[in-house]
Amino acid sequence: MIKPQVEVKALQIGALGNPVFEPGETKTAVAQMTNPTIKEFTYATELYLGVEKAATSGVIQAIIPPQSSVEVSFPVTMPMVEGEFPVYLEIKHEGVLLELYQATENVTLVVSPDIEIGPIIWD
């Protein structure tokens, strides 16, 4: 029996360097995953911010043919709070955790200063 395996080759979130986003923005992370076995497997994958899952892509099924790589997209809406969050990618097969990958770069959420000015009224 061939056991499922998976390798994460790259995980990119935004531009290179520690990505900085606004709270509430929706961004898409892309992970390149490889199935090194000689059998096709379906993996349940989930990308999330922080161990408490402050934001998550939800579970995304990835079917990877034998000895092949695929890029999987993970749309995530950033939480409505400022802070720095480690990024995790969890990969399971039939409910069994195969890998918990932590990205080398954290996501930082910062509220940029902004202002709206209404009409100027003279008395």
Short mmCIF file of C-alpha atoms in Angstrom, two decimals:
data_model
loop_
_atom_site.label_atom_id
_atom_site.label_comp_id
_atom_site.label_asym_id
_atom_site.label_seq_id
_atom_site.Cartn_x
_atom_site.Cartn_y
_atom_site.Cartn_z
CA MET A 1 0.00 0.00 0.00
CA ILE A 2 1.32 3.42 -0.96
CA LYS A 3 1.07 6.00 1.81
CA PRO A 4 0.13 9.57 0.86
CA GLN A 5 2.92 12.12 1.01
CA VAL A 6 3.18 15.77 0.10
CA GLU A 7 5.92 18.38 -0.10
CA VAL A 8 5.39 22.14 0.02
CA LYS A 9 7.90 23.74 -2.34
CA ALA A 10 6.87 27.38 -1.99
CA LEU A 11 4.22 29.52 -0.34
CA GLN A 12 3.80 33.06 -1.63
CA ILE A 13 1.60 35.69 -0.07
CA GLY A 14 1.76 39.02 -1.83
CA ALA A 15 5.11 40.56 -2.66
CA LEU A 16 8.43 39.22 -1.44
CA GLY A 17 9.37 40.21 2.08
CA ASN A 18 6.99 40.28 4.99
CA PRO A 19 3.62 41.12 3.47
CA VAL A 20 1.71 44.04 4.98
CA PHE A 21 -2.05 44.26 4.40
CA GLU A 22 -5.05 46.21 5.64
CA PRO A 23 -7.51 44.50 7.99
CA GLY A 24 -10.55 43.28 6.05
CA GLU A 25 -8.68 42.97 2.72
CA THR A 26 -9.02 39.74 0.78
CA LYS A 27 -5.71 38.35 -0.44
CA THR A 28 -4.75 35.10 -2.14
CA ALA A 29 -1.77 32.98 -1.11
CA VAL A 30 -0.39 30.44 -3.58
CA ALA A 31 1.39 27.24 -2.53
CA GLN A 32 3.26 24.88 -4.81
CA MET A 33 2.71 21.33 -3.56
CA THR A 34 4.26 18.12 -4.85
CA ASN A 35 3.07 14.54 -4.59
CA PRO A 36 6.30 12.48 -4.62
CA THR A 37 4.51 9.11 -4.73
CA ILE A 38 3.53 6.95 -7.72
CA LYS A 39 -0.20 7.29 -6.92
CA GLU A 40 -2.66 10.21 -7.22
CA PHE A 41 -4.02 11.53 -3.93
CA THR A 42 -6.63 14.07 -2.87
CA TYR A 43 -5.47 16.31 -0.05
CA ALA A 44 -7.55 18.52 2.26
CA THR A 45 -5.59 21.76 2.65
CA GLU A 46 -6.20 24.84 4.77
CA LEU A 47 -4.19 28.04 5.10
CA TYR A 48 -4.69 30.11 8.23
CA LEU A 49 -3.22 33.00 10.20
CA GLY A 50 -2.03 32.29 13.73
CA VAL A 51 -2.54 29.08 15.68
CA GLU A 52 -5.94 30.42 16.81
CA LYS A 53 -6.99 30.72 13.12
CA ALA A 54 -7.68 34.47 13.17
CA ALA A 55 -8.45 34.07 9.43
CA THR A 56 -8.68 30.96 7.26
CA SER A 57 -9.07 29.96 3.64
CA GLY A 58 -11.39 27.17 4.68
CA VAL A 59 -10.64 23.64 3.52
CA ILE A 60 -9.62 23.40 -0.14
CA GLN A 61 -9.33 20.04 -1.89
CA ALA A 62 -6.17 19.55 -3.96
CA ILE A 63 -5.85 16.60 -6.31
CA ILE A 64 -2.21 15.98 -7.15
CA PRO A 65 -1.26 13.37 -9.77
CA PRO A 66 1.66 11.03 -9.09
CA GLN A 67 5.10 12.63 -9.10
CA SER A 68 3.58 15.98 -10.01
CA SER A 69 3.29 19.48 -8.63
CA VAL A 70 0.31 21.82 -8.56
CA GLU A 71 -0.20 25.39 -7.43
CA VAL A 72 -3.10 25.79 -5.03
CA SER A 73 -4.70 29.19 -4.34
CA PHE A 74 -5.93 30.10 -0.87
CA PRO A 75 -8.15 33.22 -0.69
CA VAL A 76 -8.19 34.69 2.81
CA THR A 77 -10.03 37.72 4.18
CA MET A 78 -7.76 39.38 6.72
CA PRO A 79 -9.13 39.74 10.26
CA MET A 80 -10.34 43.14 11.44
CA VAL A 81 -7.47 43.69 13.85
CA GLU A 82 -3.93 45.01 13.61
CA GLY A 83 -1.08 42.65 14.39
CA GLU A 84 1.48 40.20 13.08
CA PHE A 85 0.37 36.67 12.29
CA PRO A 86 2.37 33.54 11.44
CA VAL A 87 1.02 31.74 8.37
CA TYR A 88 0.29 28.00 8.50
CA LEU A 89 -0.62 25.52 5.79
CA GLU A 90 -2.22 22.32 7.04
CA ILE A 91 -2.35 19.31 4.71
CA LYS A 92 -4.41 16.20 5.47
CA HIS A 93 -5.40 13.03 3.67
CA GLU A 94 -8.54 11.23 4.87
CA GLY A 95 -8.41 13.19 8.13
CA VAL A 96 -4.78 12.32 8.90
CA LEU A 97 -2.39 15.27 9.22
CA LEU A 98 0.49 14.82 6.77
CA GLU A 99 2.18 18.18 7.21
CA LEU A 100 1.80 21.45 9.08
CA TYR A 101 3.92 23.93 7.15
CA GLN A 102 4.78 27.33 8.61
CA ALA A 103 5.64 30.05 6.10
CA THR A 104 8.97 31.80 6.56
CA GLU A 105 7.24 35.18 6.49
CA ASN A 106 4.49 36.47 8.75
CA VAL A 107 1.57 38.60 7.63
CA THR A 108 1.32 42.03 9.25
CA LEU A 109 -1.98 43.91 9.36
CA VAL A 110 -1.85 47.68 9.70
CA VAL A 111 -4.62 50.25 9.48
CA SER A 112 -3.36 53.08 7.27
CA PRO A 113 -4.32 56.63 8.23
CA ASP A 114 -7.20 57.97 6.19
CA ILE A 115 -9.73 60.77 6.44
CA GLU A 116 -12.94 61.81 4.70
CA ILE A 117 -13.82 65.48 4.54
CA GLY A 118 -17.38 66.59 4.10
CA PRO A 119 -18.42 69.91 2.62
CA ILE A 120 -17.03 73.06 4.24
CA ILE A 121 -19.91 75.24 5.43
CA TRP A 122 -19.62 78.94 6.30
CA ASP A 123 -21.83 80.47 8.95
#
